[in-house]
Amino acid sequence: MPSFDISIKFDKTEIKNAVQQIEKEISNRFDFKNTAANVSFEDSKIVCVGENDFQIEQIKEIVYQKFGKRKVDVRLLRINEKEHIGGNKIKQVFTLLEGVDPENSKKIVKFIKEQKIKVQASIQGVSIKVSGNKKDMLQSLITILRKNFEQLPLSFDNFRD
């Protein structure tokens, strides 16, 4: 019975490479010279530090640009509120999505059932397993899901016949 998994995941090495490129650009740009602006990658978070809102916005633009060049989906980023940290520094944390959260899992499974396609969907932790009798049905379902859940960077893995 053909099946596949729906999940949200990112390539850690690509993220690290993008962050290194961001750090390099920040160190080379004239508007960041002699400032405390920097970026770091820890666990599944990218931490941006700047001296004012303008610098944080510029860093955010650089993040989007470098992610695009490395073909990392920017929809993986969840941007947290800016917070003031000691002195004249501002910090903003970008959290990277990994795994489909329970709320979105339920929405996706409900949506699949509403489509009246002969497939079964079950939530398995942070991923969703979808199985059906025909490969064509599963492929059409992938297309439908991509159209209707554009805000989520869904990845479709483990496609088996």
Coordinates of N, CA and C in Angstrom, one line a residue:
M1 N 0.8 -1.2 0.0 CA 0.0 0.0 0.0 C 0.9 1.2 0.0
P2 N 0.8 2.1 -1.0 CA 1.6 3.3 -1.1 C 1.4 4.3 0.1
S3 N 2.4 4.9 0.5 CA 2.3 5.8 1.7 C 3.4 6.9 1.6
F4 N 3.2 8.0 2.4 CA 4.3 9.0 2.5 C 4.0 9.7 3.9
D5 N 5.1 10.4 4.3 CA 5.0 11.2 5.5 C 5.0 12.7 5.2
I6 N 4.2 13.4 6.0 CA 4.2 14.9 5.9 C 4.9 15.4 7.2
S7 N 5.9 16.3 7.0 CA 6.6 16.8 8.1 C 7.1 18.2 7.8
I8 N 7.7 18.9 8.8 CA 8.4 20.1 8.6 C 9.8 19.9 9.1
K9 N 10.8 20.1 8.3 CA 12.2 19.9 8.8 C 13.1 20.8 8.0
F10 N 14.3 21.0 8.5 CA 15.3 21.8 7.9 C 16.6 21.1 7.9
D11 N 17.5 21.5 7.0 CA 18.8 21.0 6.9 C 19.7 21.9 7.7
K12 N 20.2 21.3 8.8 CA 21.0 22.1 9.8 C 22.3 22.6 9.1
T13 N 22.9 21.9 8.2 CA 24.2 22.3 7.6 C 23.9 23.5 6.7
E14 N 22.8 23.5 6.0 CA 22.5 24.7 5.2 C 22.2 25.9 6.0
I15 N 21.5 25.7 7.2 CA 21.3 26.8 8.1 C 22.6 27.4 8.6
K16 N 23.5 26.5 9.0 CA 24.8 26.9 9.5 C 25.6 27.7 8.5
N17 N 25.5 27.2 7.2 CA 26.2 27.9 6.1 C 25.6 29.3 5.9
A18 N 24.3 29.3 5.9 CA 23.6 30.6 5.7 C 24.0 31.6 6.8
V19 N 24.1 31.1 8.1 CA 24.4 32.0 9.2 C 25.9 32.5 9.0
Q20 N 26.8 31.6 8.6 CA 28.1 32.0 8.4 C 28.2 33.1 7.3
Q21 N 27.4 33.0 6.2 CA 27.4 34.0 5.2 C 26.8 35.3 5.7
I22 N 25.8 35.2 6.6 CA 25.3 36.4 7.2 C 26.3 37.1 8.1
E23 N 27.0 36.3 8.9 CA 28.1 36.9 9.8 C 29.1 37.6 8.9
K24 N 29.5 37.0 7.8 CA 30.5 37.5 6.9 C 30.0 38.9 6.3
E25 N 28.8 38.9 5.9 CA 28.2 40.1 5.3 C 28.2 41.2 6.3
I26 N 27.8 40.9 7.6 CA 27.7 41.9 8.6 C 29.0 42.5 8.9
S27 N 30.1 41.6 9.0 CA 31.4 42.1 9.2 C 32.0 43.0 8.1
N28 N 31.5 42.8 6.9 CA 32.0 43.5 5.7 C 31.2 44.8 5.4
R29 N 30.0 44.9 5.9 CA 29.1 46.0 5.5 C 29.5 47.3 6.3
F30 N 29.5 48.4 5.5 CA 29.9 49.7 6.1 C 29.0 50.1 7.2
D31 N 27.7 49.9 7.1 CA 26.7 50.4 8.1 C 26.8 49.5 9.4
F32 N 27.5 48.4 9.4 CA 27.7 47.6 10.6 C 29.1 47.7 11.2
K33 N 29.9 48.5 10.6 CA 31.3 48.7 11.1 C 31.3 49.3 12.5
N34 N 32.1 48.8 13.4 CA 32.2 49.3 14.8 C 30.9 49.3 15.5
T35 N 30.1 48.3 15.3 CA 28.8 48.1 16.0 C 28.8 46.7 16.7
A36 N 27.9 46.5 17.5 CA 27.7 45.2 18.2 C 26.8 44.3 17.5
A37 N 26.6 44.5 16.2 CA 25.7 43.7 15.4 C 26.3 42.3 15.2
N38 N 25.5 41.3 15.5 CA 26.0 39.9 15.2 C 24.8 38.9 15.1
V39 N 25.1 37.8 14.6 CA 24.1 36.7 14.4 C 24.8 35.4 14.9
S40 N 24.0 34.6 15.6 CA 24.5 33.3 16.0 C 23.4 32.2 15.8
F41 N 23.8 31.0 15.7 CA 22.8 29.9 15.5 C 23.0 28.9 16.6
E42 N 22.0 28.7 17.4 CA 22.0 27.8 18.5 C 20.8 26.9 18.5
D43 N 21.0 25.6 18.6 CA 19.9 24.6 18.6 C 19.1 24.8 17.3
S44 N 17.8 25.3 17.5 CA 17.0 25.6 16.4 C 16.5 27.1 16.4
K45 N 17.5 27.9 16.8 CA 17.2 29.3 16.9 C 18.4 30.1 16.3
I46 N 18.0 31.2 15.7 CA 19.0 32.2 15.2 C 18.8 33.4 16.0
V47 N 19.9 33.8 16.7 CA 19.8 35.0 17.5 C 20.5 36.2 16.8
C48 N 19.7 37.3 16.7 CA 20.3 38.5 16.0 C 20.4 39.6 17.1
V49 N 21.5 40.2 17.1 CA 21.8 41.3 18.1 C 22.2 42.5 17.3
G50 N 21.6 43.7 17.6 CA 22.0 44.9 17.0 C 21.8 46.1 18.0
E51 N 22.2 47.3 17.6 CA 22.2 48.4 18.5 C 20.9 49.2 18.4
N52 N 20.1 49.0 17.3 CA 18.9 49.7 17.2 C 17.9 48.9 16.2
D53 N 16.7 49.4 16.1 CA 15.7 48.7 15.3 C 16.1 48.6 13.9
F54 N 16.7 49.6 13.4 CA 17.1 49.7 12.0 C 18.1 48.5 11.7
Q55 N 19.1 48.3 12.6 CA 20.1 47.3 12.4 C 19.4 45.9 12.4
I56 N 18.5 45.7 13.3 CA 17.8 44.4 13.4 C 17.0 44.2 12.1
E57 N 16.3 45.2 11.6 CA 15.6 45.1 10.3 C 16.6 44.7 9.2
Q58 N 17.7 45.4 9.1 CA 18.7 45.1 8.1 C 19.2 43.7 8.2
I59 N 19.4 43.2 9.4 CA 19.9 41.8 9.6 C 18.8 40.8 9.2
K60 N 17.5 41.2 9.5 CA 16.4 40.3 9.0 C 16.4 40.2 7.5
E61 N 16.6 41.3 6.8 CA 16.7 41.3 5.3 C 17.8 40.4 4.8
I62 N 19.0 40.5 5.5 CA 20.1 39.7 5.1 C 19.8 38.2 5.3
V63 N 19.1 37.9 6.4 CA 18.8 36.5 6.7 C 17.9 36.0 5.6
Y64 N 16.9 36.8 5.2 CA 16.0 36.3 4.1 C 16.7 36.2 2.8
Q65 N 17.6 37.1 2.5 CA 18.4 37.0 1.3 C 19.3 35.8 1.3
K66 N 20.0 35.5 2.3 CA 21.0 34.4 2.4 C 20.2 33.1 2.4
F67 N 19.1 33.0 3.1 CA 18.3 31.8 3.1 C 17.8 31.5 1.7
G68 N 17.4 32.5 1.0 CA 16.9 32.3 -0.4 C 18.0 31.8 -1.3
K69 N 19.2 32.4 -1.1 CA 20.4 31.9 -2.0 C 20.7 30.5 -1.7
R70 N 20.6 30.0 -0.4 CA 20.9 28.7 -0.1 C 19.7 27.7 -0.2
K71 N 18.6 28.2 -0.8 CA 17.4 27.5 -1.0 C 16.8 26.9 0.3
V72 N 16.9 27.7 1.4 CA 16.3 27.3 2.6 C 15.0 28.1 2.7
D73 N 13.9 27.4 3.0 CA 12.6 28.0 3.0 C 12.4 29.0 4.2
V74 N 12.2 30.3 3.9 CA 12.0 31.3 4.9 C 10.8 31.1 5.8
R75 N 9.9 30.3 5.3 CA 8.6 30.0 6.1 C 9.0 29.2 7.3
L76 N 10.2 28.6 7.4 CA 10.6 27.9 8.6 C 10.8 28.9 9.8
L77 N 11.0 30.1 9.5 CA 11.3 31.1 10.6 C 10.1 31.6 11.3
R78 N 10.1 31.6 12.6 CA 9.1 32.2 13.4 C 9.8 33.3 14.1
I79 N 9.4 34.6 13.9 CA 10.1 35.7 14.4 C 9.5 36.1 15.7
N80 N 10.3 36.1 16.8 CA 9.9 36.5 18.1 C 10.0 38.0 18.3
E81 N 9.5 38.5 19.4 CA 9.5 40.0 19.6 C 10.9 40.4 19.9
K82 N 11.2 41.7 19.6 CA 12.5 42.3 19.9 C 12.5 42.5 21.4
E83 N 13.7 42.3 22.0 CA 13.8 42.6 23.4 C 15.1 43.4 23.6
H84 N 15.1 44.3 24.6 CA 16.2 45.1 24.9 C 17.1 44.3 25.9
I85 N 18.4 44.2 25.5 CA 19.3 43.6 26.4 C 20.4 44.6 26.8
G86 N 20.7 44.7 28.0 CA 21.8 45.5 28.5 C 22.3 46.6 27.6
G87 N 22.5 47.8 28.1 CA 23.0 48.9 27.4 C 22.1 49.3 26.2
N88 N 22.7 49.5 25.1 CA 21.9 49.9 23.9 C 21.7 48.8 22.9
K89 N 21.6 47.6 23.3 CA 21.5 46.5 22.4 C 20.1 45.9 22.4
I90 N 19.7 45.5 21.2 CA 18.4 44.9 21.0 C 18.6 43.5 20.4
K91 N 17.9 42.5 20.9 CA 18.0 41.1 20.5 C 16.7 40.7 19.9
Q92 N 16.8 39.9 18.8 CA 15.6 39.3 18.2 C 15.9 37.8 17.9
V93 N 15.0 36.9 18.3 CA 15.3 35.5 18.0 C 14.4 35.0 17.0
F94 N 14.9 34.3 16.0 CA 14.2 33.6 15.0 C 14.2 32.1 15.3
T95 N 13.0 31.6 15.6 CA 12.9 30.2 15.9 C 12.6 29.4 14.6
L96 N 13.3 28.3 14.4 CA 13.1 27.5 13.2 C 12.1 26.4 13.5
L97 N 11.1 26.2 12.7 CA 10.1 25.2 12.8 C 10.7 23.8 12.5
E98 N 10.4 22.9 13.4 CA 10.8 21.5 13.1 C 9.6 20.6 13.6
G99 N 9.0 19.9 12.7 CA 7.9 19.0 13.0 C 6.6 19.8 12.9
V100 N 5.6 19.1 12.6 CA 4.2 19.7 12.5 C 3.6 19.7 13.9
D101 N 3.3 20.9 14.3 CA 2.7 21.0 15.7 C 1.3 20.4 15.7
P102 N 0.8 20.0 16.9 CA -0.5 19.3 17.0 C -1.6 20.0 16.4
E103 N -1.7 21.3 16.5 CA -2.8 22.1 16.0 C -2.8 22.0 14.5
N104 N -1.7 22.2 13.8 CA -1.6 22.1 12.3 C -1.8 20.7 11.9
S105 N -1.3 19.7 12.7 CA -1.6 18.3 12.3 C -3.0 18.0 12.2
K106 N -3.8 18.4 13.2 CA -5.2 18.2 13.2 C -5.9 18.9 12.0
K107 N -5.5 20.1 11.7 CA -6.0 20.8 10.5 C -5.8 20.0 9.3
I108 N -4.5 19.5 9.1 CA -4.2 18.8 7.9 C -5.0 17.5 7.8
V109 N -5.0 16.8 8.9 CA -5.8 15.5 8.8 C -7.3 15.7 8.5
K110 N -7.8 16.8 9.2 CA -9.2 17.1 8.9 C -9.4 17.5 7.5
F111 N -8.5 18.3 6.9 CA -8.6 18.7 5.5 C -8.5 17.5 4.6
I112 N -7.6 16.6 4.9 CA -7.5 15.4 4.0 C -8.8 14.6 4.0
K113 N -9.4 14.4 5.2 CA -10.7 13.7 5.3 C -11.8 14.4 4.6
E114 N -11.8 15.7 4.6 CA -12.8 16.5 3.9 C -12.7 16.4 2.3
Q115 N -11.5 16.0 1.8 CA -11.3 15.9 0.4 C -12.0 14.7 -0.2
K116 N -12.4 13.8 0.6 CA -13.1 12.6 0.2 C -12.3 11.8 -0.8
I117 N -11.0 11.8 -0.6 CA -10.1 11.0 -1.4 C -9.9 9.7 -0.6
K118 N -9.8 8.6 -1.2 CA -9.6 7.3 -0.5 C -8.2 7.1 0.0
V119 N -7.9 7.9 1.1 CA -6.6 7.8 1.8 C -6.9 7.8 3.3
Q120 N -5.9 7.3 4.0 CA -6.0 7.3 5.5 C -4.8 8.2 6.0
A121 N -5.1 9.1 6.9 CA -4.1 9.9 7.5 C -4.1 9.7 9.0
S122 N -2.9 9.6 9.5 CA -2.8 9.4 11.0 C -1.6 10.3 11.5
I123 N -1.8 10.9 12.6 CA -0.8 11.7 13.3 C 0.2 10.8 14.0
Q124 N 1.5 10.9 13.7 CA 2.5 10.2 14.4 C 3.6 11.1 15.0
G125 N 3.3 11.6 16.2 CA 4.2 12.6 16.8 C 4.2 13.9 16.1
V126 N 5.4 14.2 15.5 CA 5.6 15.5 14.8 C 5.4 15.3 13.3
S127 N 4.9 14.2 12.8 CA 4.7 14.0 11.4 C 3.3 13.3 11.2
I128 N 2.9 13.3 9.9 CA 1.6 12.7 9.6 C 1.9 11.6 8.5
K129 N 1.4 10.4 8.8 CA 1.5 9.3 7.8 C 0.2 9.3 7.0
V130 N 0.4 9.3 5.7 CA -0.8 9.2 4.7 C -0.6 8.0 3.9
S131 N -1.6 7.1 3.8 CA -1.5 5.9 3.0 C -2.8 5.8 2.2
G132 N -2.7 5.2 1.0 CA -3.8 5.0 0.1 C -3.6 3.8 -0.8
N133 N -4.6 3.5 -1.6 CA -4.5 2.3 -2.4 C -3.7 2.6 -3.7
K134 N -3.8 3.9 -4.2 CA -3.2 4.2 -5.5 C -2.2 5.3 -5.3
K135 N -1.1 5.2 -6.0 CA 0.0 6.2 -6.0 C -0.5 7.5 -6.5
D136 N -1.3 7.5 -7.6 CA -1.9 8.7 -8.2 C -2.7 9.5 -7.2
M137 N -3.5 8.9 -6.4 CA -4.2 9.6 -5.4 C -3.3 10.3 -4.4
L138 N -2.3 9.7 -4.0 CA -1.3 10.3 -3.1 C -0.6 11.5 -3.7
Q139 N -0.3 11.4 -5.0 CA 0.4 12.5 -5.7 C -0.6 13.7 -5.8
S140 N -1.8 13.4 -6.1 CA -2.8 14.5 -6.3 C -3.0 15.1 -4.9
L141 N -3.0 14.3 -3.8 CA -3.2 14.9 -2.5 C -2.0 15.8 -2.1
I142 N -0.8 15.4 -2.5 CA 0.4 16.3 -2.2 C 0.2 17.7 -2.9
T143 N -0.3 17.7 -4.2 CA -0.5 18.9 -4.9 C -1.6 19.8 -4.2
I144 N -2.6 19.1 -3.8 CA -3.7 19.8 -3.1 C -3.2 20.4 -1.7
L145 N -2.4 19.7 -1.0 CA -1.9 20.1 0.3 C -1.0 21.3 0.1
R146 N -0.1 21.3 -1.0 CA 0.8 22.4 -1.2 C 0.0 23.7 -1.5
K147 N -1.1 23.5 -2.2 CA -1.9 24.7 -2.6 C -2.6 25.3 -1.4
N148 N -3.1 24.4 -0.5 CA -4.0 24.9 0.6 C -3.2 25.2 1.9
F149 N -2.0 24.7 2.0 CA -1.2 25.0 3.2 C 0.1 25.7 2.8
E150 N 0.0 26.8 2.0 CA 1.1 27.5 1.5 C 1.9 28.1 2.7
Q151 N 1.3 28.5 3.8 CA 1.9 29.1 4.9 C 2.9 28.2 5.6
L152 N 2.7 26.9 5.4 CA 3.6 25.9 6.1 C 4.6 25.3 5.1
P153 N 5.9 25.2 5.5 CA 6.9 24.6 4.6 C 6.9 23.1 4.7
L154 N 5.8 22.5 4.3 CA 5.6 21.1 4.4 C 6.6 20.3 3.5
S155 N 7.1 19.2 4.0 CA 8.0 18.3 3.2 C 7.3 17.0 3.2
F156 N 7.4 16.3 2.0 CA 6.8 15.0 1.8 C 7.9 14.0 1.7
D157 N 8.0 13.1 2.6 CA 9.1 12.2 2.7 C 8.6 10.7 2.7
N158 N 9.6 9.8 2.6 CA 9.4 8.4 2.7 C 8.2 7.9 1.8
F159 N 8.2 8.4 0.5 CA 7.2 7.9 -0.4 C 7.5 6.5 -0.8
R160 N 6.6 5.6 -0.4 CA 6.8 4.1 -0.6 C 5.6 3.6 -1.5
D161 N 6.0 2.6 -2.3 CA 5.0 1.9 -3.1 C 4.5 0.7 -2.3

